[in-house]
Coordinates of N, CA, C and O in Angstrom, one line a residue:
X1 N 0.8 -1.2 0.0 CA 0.0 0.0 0.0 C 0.9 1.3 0.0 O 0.4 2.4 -0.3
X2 N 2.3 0.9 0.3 CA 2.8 2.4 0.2 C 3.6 2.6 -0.8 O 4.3 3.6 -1.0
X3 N 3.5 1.6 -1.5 CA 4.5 1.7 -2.9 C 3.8 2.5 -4.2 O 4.5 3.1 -5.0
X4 N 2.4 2.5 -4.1 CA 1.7 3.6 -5.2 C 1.8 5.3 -5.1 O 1.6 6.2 -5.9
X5 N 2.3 5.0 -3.1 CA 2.8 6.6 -3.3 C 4.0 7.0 -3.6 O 4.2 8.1 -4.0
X6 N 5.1 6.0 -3.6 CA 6.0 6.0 -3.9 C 6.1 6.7 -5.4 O 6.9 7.6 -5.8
X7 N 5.4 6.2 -5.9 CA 5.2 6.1 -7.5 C 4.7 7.6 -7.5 O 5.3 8.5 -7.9
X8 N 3.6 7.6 -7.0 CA 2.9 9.2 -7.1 C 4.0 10.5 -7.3 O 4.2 11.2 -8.3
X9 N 4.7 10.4 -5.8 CA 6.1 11.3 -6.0 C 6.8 11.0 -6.9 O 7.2 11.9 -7.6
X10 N 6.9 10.2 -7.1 CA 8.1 9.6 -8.4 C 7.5 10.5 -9.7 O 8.3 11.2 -10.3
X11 N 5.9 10.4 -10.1 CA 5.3 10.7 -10.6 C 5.5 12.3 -10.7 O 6.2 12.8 -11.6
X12 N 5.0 12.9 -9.7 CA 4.7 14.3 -9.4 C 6.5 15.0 -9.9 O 6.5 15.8 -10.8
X13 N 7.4 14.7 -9.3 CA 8.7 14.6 -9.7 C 8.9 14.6 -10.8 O 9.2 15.7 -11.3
X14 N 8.8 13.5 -11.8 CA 8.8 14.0 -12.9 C 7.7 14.9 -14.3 O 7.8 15.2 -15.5
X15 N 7.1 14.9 -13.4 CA 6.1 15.6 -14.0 C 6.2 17.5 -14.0 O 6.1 18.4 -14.9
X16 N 6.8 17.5 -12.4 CA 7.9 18.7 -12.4 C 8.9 19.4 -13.2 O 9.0 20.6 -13.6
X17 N 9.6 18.1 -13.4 CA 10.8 18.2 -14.1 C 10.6 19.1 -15.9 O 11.1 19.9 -16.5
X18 N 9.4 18.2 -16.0 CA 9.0 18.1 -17.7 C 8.0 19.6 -17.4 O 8.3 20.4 -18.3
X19 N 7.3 20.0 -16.7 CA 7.0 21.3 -17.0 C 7.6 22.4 -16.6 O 7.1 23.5 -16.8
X20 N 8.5 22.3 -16.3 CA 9.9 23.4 -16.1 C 10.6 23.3 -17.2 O 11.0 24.4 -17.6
X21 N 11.1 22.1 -17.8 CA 11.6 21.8 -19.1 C 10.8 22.2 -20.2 O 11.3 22.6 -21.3
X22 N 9.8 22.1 -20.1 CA 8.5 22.4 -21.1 C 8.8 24.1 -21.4 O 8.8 24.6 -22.5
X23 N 8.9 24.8 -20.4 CA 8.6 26.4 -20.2 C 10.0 26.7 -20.7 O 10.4 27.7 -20.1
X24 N 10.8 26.1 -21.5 CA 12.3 26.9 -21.6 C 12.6 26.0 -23.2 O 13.7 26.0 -23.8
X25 N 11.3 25.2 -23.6 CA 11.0 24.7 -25.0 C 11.7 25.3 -26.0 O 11.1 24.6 -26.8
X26 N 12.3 25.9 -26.7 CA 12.0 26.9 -28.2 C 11.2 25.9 -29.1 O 11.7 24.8 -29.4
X27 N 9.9 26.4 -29.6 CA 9.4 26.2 -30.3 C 9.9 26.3 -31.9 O 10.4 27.3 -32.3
X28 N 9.6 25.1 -32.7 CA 10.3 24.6 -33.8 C 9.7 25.2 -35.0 O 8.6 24.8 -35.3
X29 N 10.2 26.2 -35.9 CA 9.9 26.8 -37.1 C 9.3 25.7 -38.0 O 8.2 26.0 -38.6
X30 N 9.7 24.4 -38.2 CA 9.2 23.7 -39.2 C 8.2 22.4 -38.5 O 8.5 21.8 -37.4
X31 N 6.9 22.1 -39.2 CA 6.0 21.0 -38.5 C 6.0 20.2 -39.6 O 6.1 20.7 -40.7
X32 N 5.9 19.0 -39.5 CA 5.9 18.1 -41.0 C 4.9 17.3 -40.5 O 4.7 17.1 -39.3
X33 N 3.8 16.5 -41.7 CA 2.5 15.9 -41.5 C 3.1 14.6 -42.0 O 3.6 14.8 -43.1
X34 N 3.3 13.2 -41.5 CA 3.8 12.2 -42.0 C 2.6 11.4 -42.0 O 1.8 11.5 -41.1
X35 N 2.4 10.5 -43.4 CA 1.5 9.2 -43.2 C 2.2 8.1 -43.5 O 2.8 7.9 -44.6
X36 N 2.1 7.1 -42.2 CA 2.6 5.6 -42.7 C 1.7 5.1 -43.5 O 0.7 5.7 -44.0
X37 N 2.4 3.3 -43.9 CA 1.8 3.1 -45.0 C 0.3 2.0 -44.7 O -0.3 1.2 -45.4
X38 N 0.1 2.5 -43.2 CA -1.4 2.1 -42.6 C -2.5 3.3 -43.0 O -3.7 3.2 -42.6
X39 N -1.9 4.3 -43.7 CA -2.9 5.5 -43.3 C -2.1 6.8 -42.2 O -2.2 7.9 -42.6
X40 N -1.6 6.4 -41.0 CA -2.0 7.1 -39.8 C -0.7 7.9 -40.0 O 0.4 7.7 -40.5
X41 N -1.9 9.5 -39.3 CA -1.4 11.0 -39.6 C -0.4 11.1 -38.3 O -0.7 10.4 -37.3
X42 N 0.5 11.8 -38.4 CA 1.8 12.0 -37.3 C 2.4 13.1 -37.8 O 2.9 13.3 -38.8
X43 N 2.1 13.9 -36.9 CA 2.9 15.6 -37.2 C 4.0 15.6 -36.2 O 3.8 15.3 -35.0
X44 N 5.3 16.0 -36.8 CA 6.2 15.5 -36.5 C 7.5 17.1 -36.9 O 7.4 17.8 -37.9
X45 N 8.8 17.1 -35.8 CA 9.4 18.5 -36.2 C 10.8 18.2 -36.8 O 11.8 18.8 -36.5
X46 N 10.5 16.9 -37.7 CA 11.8 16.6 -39.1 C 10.7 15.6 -40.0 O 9.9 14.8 -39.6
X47 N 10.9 16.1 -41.2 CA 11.2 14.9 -42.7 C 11.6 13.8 -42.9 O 11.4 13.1 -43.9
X48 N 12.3 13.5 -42.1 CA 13.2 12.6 -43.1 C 12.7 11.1 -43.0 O 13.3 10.2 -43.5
X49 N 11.5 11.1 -42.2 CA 11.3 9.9 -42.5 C 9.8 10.2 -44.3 O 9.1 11.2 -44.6
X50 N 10.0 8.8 -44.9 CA 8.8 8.7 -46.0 C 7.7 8.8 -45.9 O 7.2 8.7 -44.8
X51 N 7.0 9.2 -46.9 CA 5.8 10.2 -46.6 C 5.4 11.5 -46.0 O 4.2 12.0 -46.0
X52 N 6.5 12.2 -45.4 CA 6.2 13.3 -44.7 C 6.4 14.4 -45.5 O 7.5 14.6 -46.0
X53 N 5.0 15.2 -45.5 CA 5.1 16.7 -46.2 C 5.4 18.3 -45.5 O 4.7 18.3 -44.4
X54 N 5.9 19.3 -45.6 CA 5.8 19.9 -44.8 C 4.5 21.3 -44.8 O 4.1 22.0 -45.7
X55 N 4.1 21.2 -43.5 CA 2.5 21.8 -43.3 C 3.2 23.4 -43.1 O 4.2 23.5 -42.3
X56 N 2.6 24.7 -43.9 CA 3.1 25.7 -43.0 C 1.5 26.3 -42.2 O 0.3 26.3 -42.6
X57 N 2.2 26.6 -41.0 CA 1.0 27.2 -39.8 C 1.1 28.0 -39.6 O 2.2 28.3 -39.1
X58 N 0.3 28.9 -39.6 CA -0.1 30.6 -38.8 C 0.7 30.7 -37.9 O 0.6 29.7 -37.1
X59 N 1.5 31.3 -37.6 CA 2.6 32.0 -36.5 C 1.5 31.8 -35.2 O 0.3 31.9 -35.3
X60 N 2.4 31.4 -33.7 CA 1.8 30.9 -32.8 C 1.8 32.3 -32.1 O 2.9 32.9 -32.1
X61 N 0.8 32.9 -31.3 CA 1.1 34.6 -30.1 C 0.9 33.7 -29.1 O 0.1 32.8 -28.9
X62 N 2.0 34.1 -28.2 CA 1.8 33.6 -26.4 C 1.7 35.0 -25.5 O 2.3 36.1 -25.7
X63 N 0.9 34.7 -24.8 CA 0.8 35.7 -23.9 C 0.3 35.6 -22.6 O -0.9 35.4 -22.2
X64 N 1.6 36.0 -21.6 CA 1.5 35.9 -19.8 C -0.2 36.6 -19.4 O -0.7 37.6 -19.9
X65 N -0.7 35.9 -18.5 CA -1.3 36.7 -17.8 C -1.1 37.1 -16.6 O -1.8 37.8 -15.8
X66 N 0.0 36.6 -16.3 CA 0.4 36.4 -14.5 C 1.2 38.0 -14.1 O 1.5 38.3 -13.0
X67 N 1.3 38.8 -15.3 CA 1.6 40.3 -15.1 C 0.2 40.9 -14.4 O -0.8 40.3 -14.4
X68 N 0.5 42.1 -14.0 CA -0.7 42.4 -13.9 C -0.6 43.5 -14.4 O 0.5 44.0 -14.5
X69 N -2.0 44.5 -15.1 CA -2.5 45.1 -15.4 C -2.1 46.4 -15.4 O -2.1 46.6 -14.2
X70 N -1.8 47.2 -15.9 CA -0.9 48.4 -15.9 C -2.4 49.9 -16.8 O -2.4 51.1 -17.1
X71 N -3.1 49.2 -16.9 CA -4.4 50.2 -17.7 C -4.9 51.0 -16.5 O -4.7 50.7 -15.3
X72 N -5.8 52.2 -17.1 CA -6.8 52.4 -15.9 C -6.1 53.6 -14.9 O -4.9 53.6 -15.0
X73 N -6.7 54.3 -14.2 CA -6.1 55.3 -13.3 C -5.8 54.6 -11.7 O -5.5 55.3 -10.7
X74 N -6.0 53.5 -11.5 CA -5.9 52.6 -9.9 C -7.5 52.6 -9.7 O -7.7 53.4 -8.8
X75 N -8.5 52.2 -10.1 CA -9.9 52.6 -9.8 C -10.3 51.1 -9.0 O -9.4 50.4 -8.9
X76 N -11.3 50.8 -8.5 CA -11.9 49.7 -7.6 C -11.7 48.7 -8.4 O -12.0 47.6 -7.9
X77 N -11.2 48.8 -9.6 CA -11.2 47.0 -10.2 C -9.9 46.8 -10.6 O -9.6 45.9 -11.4
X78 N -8.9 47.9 -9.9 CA -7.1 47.0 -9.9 C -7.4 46.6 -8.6 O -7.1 45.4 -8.5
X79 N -7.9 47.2 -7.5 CA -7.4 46.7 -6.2 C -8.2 45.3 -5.9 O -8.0 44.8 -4.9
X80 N -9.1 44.6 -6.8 CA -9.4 43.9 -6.3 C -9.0 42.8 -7.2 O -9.3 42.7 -8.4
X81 N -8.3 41.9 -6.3 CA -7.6 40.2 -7.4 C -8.7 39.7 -8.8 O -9.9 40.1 -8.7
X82 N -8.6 39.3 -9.4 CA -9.3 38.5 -10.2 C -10.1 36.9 -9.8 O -9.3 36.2 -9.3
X83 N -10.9 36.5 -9.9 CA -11.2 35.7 -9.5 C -10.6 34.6 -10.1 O -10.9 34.7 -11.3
X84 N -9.6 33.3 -9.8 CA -9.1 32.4 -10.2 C -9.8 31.3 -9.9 O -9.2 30.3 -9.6
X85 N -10.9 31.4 -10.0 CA -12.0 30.1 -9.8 C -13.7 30.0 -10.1 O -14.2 31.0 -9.7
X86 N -14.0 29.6 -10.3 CA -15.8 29.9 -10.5 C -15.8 30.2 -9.3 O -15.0 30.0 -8.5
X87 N -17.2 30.8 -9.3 CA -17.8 31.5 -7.9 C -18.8 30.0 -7.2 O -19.2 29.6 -6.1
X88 N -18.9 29.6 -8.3 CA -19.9 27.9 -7.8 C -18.7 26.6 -7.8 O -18.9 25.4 -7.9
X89 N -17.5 27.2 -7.6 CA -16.4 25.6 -7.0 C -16.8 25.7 -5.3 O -17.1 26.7 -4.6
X90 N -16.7 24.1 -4.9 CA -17.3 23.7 -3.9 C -15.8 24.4 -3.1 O -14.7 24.5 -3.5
X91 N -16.4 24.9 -1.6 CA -15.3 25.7 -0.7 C -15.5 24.6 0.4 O -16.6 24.2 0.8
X92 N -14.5 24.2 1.0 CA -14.2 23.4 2.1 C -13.7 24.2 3.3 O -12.8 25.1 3.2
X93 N -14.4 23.8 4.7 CA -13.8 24.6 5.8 C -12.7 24.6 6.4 O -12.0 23.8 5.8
X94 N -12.3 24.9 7.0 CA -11.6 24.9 7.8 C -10.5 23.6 8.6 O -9.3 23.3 8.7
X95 N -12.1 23.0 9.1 CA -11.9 21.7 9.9 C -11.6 20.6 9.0 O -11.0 19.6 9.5
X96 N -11.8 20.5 7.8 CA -11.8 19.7 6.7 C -10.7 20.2 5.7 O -10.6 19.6 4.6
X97 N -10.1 21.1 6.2 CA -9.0 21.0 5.5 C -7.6 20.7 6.6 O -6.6 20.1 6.3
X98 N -8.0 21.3 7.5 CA -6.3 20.8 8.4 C -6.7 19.2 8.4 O -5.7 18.5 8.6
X99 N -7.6 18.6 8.2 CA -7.5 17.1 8.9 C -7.1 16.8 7.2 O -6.4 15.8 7.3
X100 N -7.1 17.1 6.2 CA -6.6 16.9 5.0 C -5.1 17.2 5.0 O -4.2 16.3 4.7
X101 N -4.9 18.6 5.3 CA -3.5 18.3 5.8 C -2.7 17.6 7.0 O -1.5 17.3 7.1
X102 N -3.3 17.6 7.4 CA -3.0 16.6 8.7 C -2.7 15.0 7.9 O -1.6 14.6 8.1
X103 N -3.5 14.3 7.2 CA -3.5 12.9 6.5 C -2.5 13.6 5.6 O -1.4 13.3 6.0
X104 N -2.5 14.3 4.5 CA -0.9 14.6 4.0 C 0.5 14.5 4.3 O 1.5 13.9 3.8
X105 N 0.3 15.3 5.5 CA 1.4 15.4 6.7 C 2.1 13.9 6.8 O 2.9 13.4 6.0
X106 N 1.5 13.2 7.9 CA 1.2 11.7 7.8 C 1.6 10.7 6.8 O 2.3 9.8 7.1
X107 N 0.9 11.1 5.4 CA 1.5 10.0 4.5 C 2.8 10.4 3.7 O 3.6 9.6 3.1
X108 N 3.0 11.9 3.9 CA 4.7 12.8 3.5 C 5.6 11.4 4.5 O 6.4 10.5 4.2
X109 N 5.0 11.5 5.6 CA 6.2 10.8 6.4 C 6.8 10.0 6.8 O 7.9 9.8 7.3
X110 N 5.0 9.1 6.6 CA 5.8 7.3 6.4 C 6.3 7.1 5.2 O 7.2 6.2 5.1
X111 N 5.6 7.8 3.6 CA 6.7 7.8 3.0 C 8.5 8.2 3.1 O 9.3 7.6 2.4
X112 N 8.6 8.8 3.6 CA 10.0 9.6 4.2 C 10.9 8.4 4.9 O 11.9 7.8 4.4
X113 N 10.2 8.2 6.2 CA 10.8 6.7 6.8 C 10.6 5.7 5.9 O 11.7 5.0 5.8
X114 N 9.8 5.2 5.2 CA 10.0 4.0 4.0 C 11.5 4.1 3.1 O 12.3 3.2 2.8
X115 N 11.4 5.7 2.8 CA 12.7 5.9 2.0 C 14.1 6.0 2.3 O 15.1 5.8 1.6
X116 N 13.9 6.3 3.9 CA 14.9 6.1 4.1 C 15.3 4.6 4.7 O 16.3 4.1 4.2
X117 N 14.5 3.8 5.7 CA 14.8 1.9 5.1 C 15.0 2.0 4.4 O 16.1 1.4 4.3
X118 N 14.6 2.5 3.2 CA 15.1 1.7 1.1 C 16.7 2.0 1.4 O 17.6 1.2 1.5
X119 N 16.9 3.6 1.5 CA 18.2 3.7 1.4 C 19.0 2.9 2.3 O 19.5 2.0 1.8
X120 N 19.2 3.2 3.8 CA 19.8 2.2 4.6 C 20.6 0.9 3.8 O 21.7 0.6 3.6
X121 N 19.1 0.2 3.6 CA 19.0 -1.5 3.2 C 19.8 -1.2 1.6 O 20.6 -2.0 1.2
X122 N 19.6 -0.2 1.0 CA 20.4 0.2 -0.4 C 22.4 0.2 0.3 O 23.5 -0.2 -0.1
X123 N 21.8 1.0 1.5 CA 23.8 1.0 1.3 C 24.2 -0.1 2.2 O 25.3 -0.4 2.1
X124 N 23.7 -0.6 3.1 CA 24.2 -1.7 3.3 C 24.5 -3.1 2.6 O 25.2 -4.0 3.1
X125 N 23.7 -3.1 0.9 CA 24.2 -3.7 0.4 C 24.9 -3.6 -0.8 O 25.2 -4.4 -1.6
X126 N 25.0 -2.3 -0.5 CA 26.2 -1.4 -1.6 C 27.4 -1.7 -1.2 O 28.3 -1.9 -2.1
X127 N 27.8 -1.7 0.4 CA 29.0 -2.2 1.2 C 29.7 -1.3 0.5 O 30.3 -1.8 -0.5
X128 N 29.8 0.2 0.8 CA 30.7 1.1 0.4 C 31.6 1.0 -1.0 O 32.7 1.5 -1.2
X129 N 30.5 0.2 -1.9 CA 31.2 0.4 -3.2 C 31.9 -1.2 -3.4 O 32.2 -1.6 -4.5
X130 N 31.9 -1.8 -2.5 CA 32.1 -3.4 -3.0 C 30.8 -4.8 -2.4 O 30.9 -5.7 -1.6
X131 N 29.8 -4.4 -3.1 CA 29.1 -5.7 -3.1 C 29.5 -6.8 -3.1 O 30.5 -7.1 -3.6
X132 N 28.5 -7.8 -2.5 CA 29.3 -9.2 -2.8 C 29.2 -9.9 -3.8 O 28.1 -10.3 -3.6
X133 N 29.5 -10.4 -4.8 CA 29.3 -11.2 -5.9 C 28.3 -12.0 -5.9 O 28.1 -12.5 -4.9
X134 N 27.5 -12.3 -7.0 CA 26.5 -12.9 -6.8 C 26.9 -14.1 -7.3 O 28.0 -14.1 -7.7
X135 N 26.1 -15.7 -7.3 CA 26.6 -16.7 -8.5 C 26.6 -16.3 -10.0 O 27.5 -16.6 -10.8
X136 N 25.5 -15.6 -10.3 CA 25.5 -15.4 -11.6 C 26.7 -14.3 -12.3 O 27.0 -14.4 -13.4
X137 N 27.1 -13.6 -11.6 CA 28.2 -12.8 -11.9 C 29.7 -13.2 -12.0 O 30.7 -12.6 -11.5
X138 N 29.7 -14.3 -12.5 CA 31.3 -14.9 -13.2 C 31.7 -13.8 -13.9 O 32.9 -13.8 -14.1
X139 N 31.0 -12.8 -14.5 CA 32.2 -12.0 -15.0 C 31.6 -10.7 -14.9 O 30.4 -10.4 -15.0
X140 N 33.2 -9.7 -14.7 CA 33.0 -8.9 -13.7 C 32.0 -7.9 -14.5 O 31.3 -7.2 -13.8
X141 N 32.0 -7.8 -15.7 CA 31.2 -6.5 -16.2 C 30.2 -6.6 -16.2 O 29.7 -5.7 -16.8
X142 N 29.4 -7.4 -15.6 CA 28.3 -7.8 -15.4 C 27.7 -7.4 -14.0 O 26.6 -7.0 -13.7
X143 N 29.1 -7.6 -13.0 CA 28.9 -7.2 -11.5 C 29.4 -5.8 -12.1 O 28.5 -5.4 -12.8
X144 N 30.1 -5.3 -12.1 CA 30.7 -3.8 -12.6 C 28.5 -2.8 -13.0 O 28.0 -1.8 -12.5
X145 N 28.3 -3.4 -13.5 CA 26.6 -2.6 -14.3 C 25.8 -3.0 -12.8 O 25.0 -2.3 -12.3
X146 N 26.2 -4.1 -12.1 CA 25.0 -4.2 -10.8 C 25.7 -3.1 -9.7 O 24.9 -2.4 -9.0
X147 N 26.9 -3.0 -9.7 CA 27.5 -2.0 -8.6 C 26.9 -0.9 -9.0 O 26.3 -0.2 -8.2
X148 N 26.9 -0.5 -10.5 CA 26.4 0.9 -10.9 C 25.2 1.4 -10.9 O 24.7 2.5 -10.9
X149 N 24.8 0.0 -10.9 CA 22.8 0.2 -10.5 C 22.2 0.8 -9.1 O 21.3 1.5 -8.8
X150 N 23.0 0.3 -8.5 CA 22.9 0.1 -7.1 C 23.3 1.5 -6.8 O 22.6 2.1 -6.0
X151 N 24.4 2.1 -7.2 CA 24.9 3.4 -6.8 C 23.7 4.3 -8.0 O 23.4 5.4 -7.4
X152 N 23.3 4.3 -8.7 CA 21.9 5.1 -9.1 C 20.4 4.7 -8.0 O 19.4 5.3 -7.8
X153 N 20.7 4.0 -7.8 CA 19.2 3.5 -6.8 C 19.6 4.1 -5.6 O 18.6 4.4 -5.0
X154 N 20.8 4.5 -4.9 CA 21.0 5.2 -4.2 C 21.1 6.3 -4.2 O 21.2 7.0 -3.2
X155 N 21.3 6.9 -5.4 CA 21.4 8.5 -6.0 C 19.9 8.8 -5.5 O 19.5 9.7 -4.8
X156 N 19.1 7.7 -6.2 CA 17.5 8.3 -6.5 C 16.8 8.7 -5.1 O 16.2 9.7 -4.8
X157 N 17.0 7.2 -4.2 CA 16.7 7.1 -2.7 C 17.5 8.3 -2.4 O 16.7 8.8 -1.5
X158 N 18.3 9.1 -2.4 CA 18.4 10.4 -1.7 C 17.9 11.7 -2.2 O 17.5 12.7 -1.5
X159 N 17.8 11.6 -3.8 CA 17.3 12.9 -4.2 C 15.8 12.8 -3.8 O 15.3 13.8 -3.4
X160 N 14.9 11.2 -3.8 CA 13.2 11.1 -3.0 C 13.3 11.8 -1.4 O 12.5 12.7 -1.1
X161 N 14.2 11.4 -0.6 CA 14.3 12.1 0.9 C 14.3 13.3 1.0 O 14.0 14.0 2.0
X162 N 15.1 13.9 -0.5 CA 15.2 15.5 -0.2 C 14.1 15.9 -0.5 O 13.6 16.6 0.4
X163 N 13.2 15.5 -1.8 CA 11.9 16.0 -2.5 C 11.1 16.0 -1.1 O 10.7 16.9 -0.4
X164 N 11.1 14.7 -0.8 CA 10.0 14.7 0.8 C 10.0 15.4 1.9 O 9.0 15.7 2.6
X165 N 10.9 15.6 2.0 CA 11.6 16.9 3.2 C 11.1 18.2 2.8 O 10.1 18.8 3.3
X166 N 12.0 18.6 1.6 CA 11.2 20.3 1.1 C 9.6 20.2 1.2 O 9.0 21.2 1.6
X167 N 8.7 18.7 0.8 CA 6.9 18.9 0.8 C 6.8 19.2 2.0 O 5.8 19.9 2.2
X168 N 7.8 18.6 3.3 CA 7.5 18.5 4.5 C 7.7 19.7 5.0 O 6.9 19.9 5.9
X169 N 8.5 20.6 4.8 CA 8.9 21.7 5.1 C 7.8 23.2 4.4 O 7.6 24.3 4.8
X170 N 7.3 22.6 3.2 CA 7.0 23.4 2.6 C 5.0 23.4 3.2 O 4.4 24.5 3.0
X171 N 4.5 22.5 3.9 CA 3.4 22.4 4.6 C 3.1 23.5 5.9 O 3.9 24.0 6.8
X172 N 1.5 23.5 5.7 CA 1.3 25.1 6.4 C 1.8 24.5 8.3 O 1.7 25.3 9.2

C-alpha cells in the first residue's frame, strides 16, 4: 500500500521536471504531416522519415497573464484580485482541510521513513562500493553494471528524501 505513493512522488517529480523543461522549450519553425503506410497521420518536427510533407501554420502569439494590469487610473477593479476560480467551486472549511492536511502530513512521512529503510537497506548492500558477488556474476562487467545500478538506486533514494523533506517543510 505504500508503494503507489511511492510512485505518485516519483510521478509528481517528474512531472515537475517536464513542466519546467516544457517552459524553456524553443518552439520549432518547421511542423511536418507524416503518413505511414497504414494510413495514420503523425505531425512531427523533421522529414526525413517517407511520406512526410511539410505543413506551413499561422505563427503561434503567447501571452502571460500572470503580469498584472498596468491600464486604468488605480480605480476599484485594480485593487481587487481576479477571480481564479468559478464562484460555484465547492469551498471546504476549515476543519476539513487541516484534517486533509494533517492525513498529508502523515502519508509525506511514512513515506519519508520508508525511503529512508530503502536507502539504509540500499547501502548496506552497496557495502561502500564493494558488493558481494552474486553466483550469476562470473564476470565482472556484469557485476561492474550491478555496482552501478545500485549506486543510481542510491542516487534516487536520496534525491526522494530530499523531495519529501522540502513537501514536508513546505506544509502550512
Amino acid at each position: 500500500m505504500k508503494r503507489p505513493m511511492l510512485r505518485f512522488s516519483r510521478q509528481f517529480l517528474l512531472l515537475a521536471v517536464v513542466g519546467i523543461a516544457a517552459g524553456s522549450v524553443h518552439a520549432q519553425s518547421e511542423v511536418f504531416l507524416c503518413v505511414d503506410q497504414n494510413g495514420v497521420k503523425e505531425y512531427k518536427n523533421t522529414g526525413d522519415t517517407k511520406g512526410c510533407k511539410r505543413v506551413s501554420l499561422p505563427p503561434l502569439t503567447v501571452s502571460s497573464s500572470s503580469k498584472p494590469s498596468t491600464g486604468g487610473g488605480g480605480g476599484a477593479a485594480s485593487s481587487k484580485p481576479a477571480a481564479s476560480t468559478p464562484s460555484d467551486f465547492p469551498k471546504v472549511d476549515n476543519g476539513t482541510q487541516k484534517a486533509r492536511d494533517n492525513d498529508r502530513r502523515q502519508i509525506l512521512q511514512d513515506e519519508l521513513r520508508n525511503e529512508q529503510q530503502r536507502l539504509a537497506d540500499l547501502k548496506k548492500d552497496y557495502n561502500d562500493g564493494a558488493p558481494e558477488r552474486q553466483g550469476n556474476e562470473k564476470n565482472y562487467a556484469k557485476y561492474q553494471e550491478r555496482v552501478a545500478s545500485m549506486k543510481e538506486d542510491i542516487s534516487r533514494s536520496e534525491k526522494n528524501i530530499e523531495a519529501l523533506n522540502r513537501e514536508l517543510a513546505n506544509l502550512k
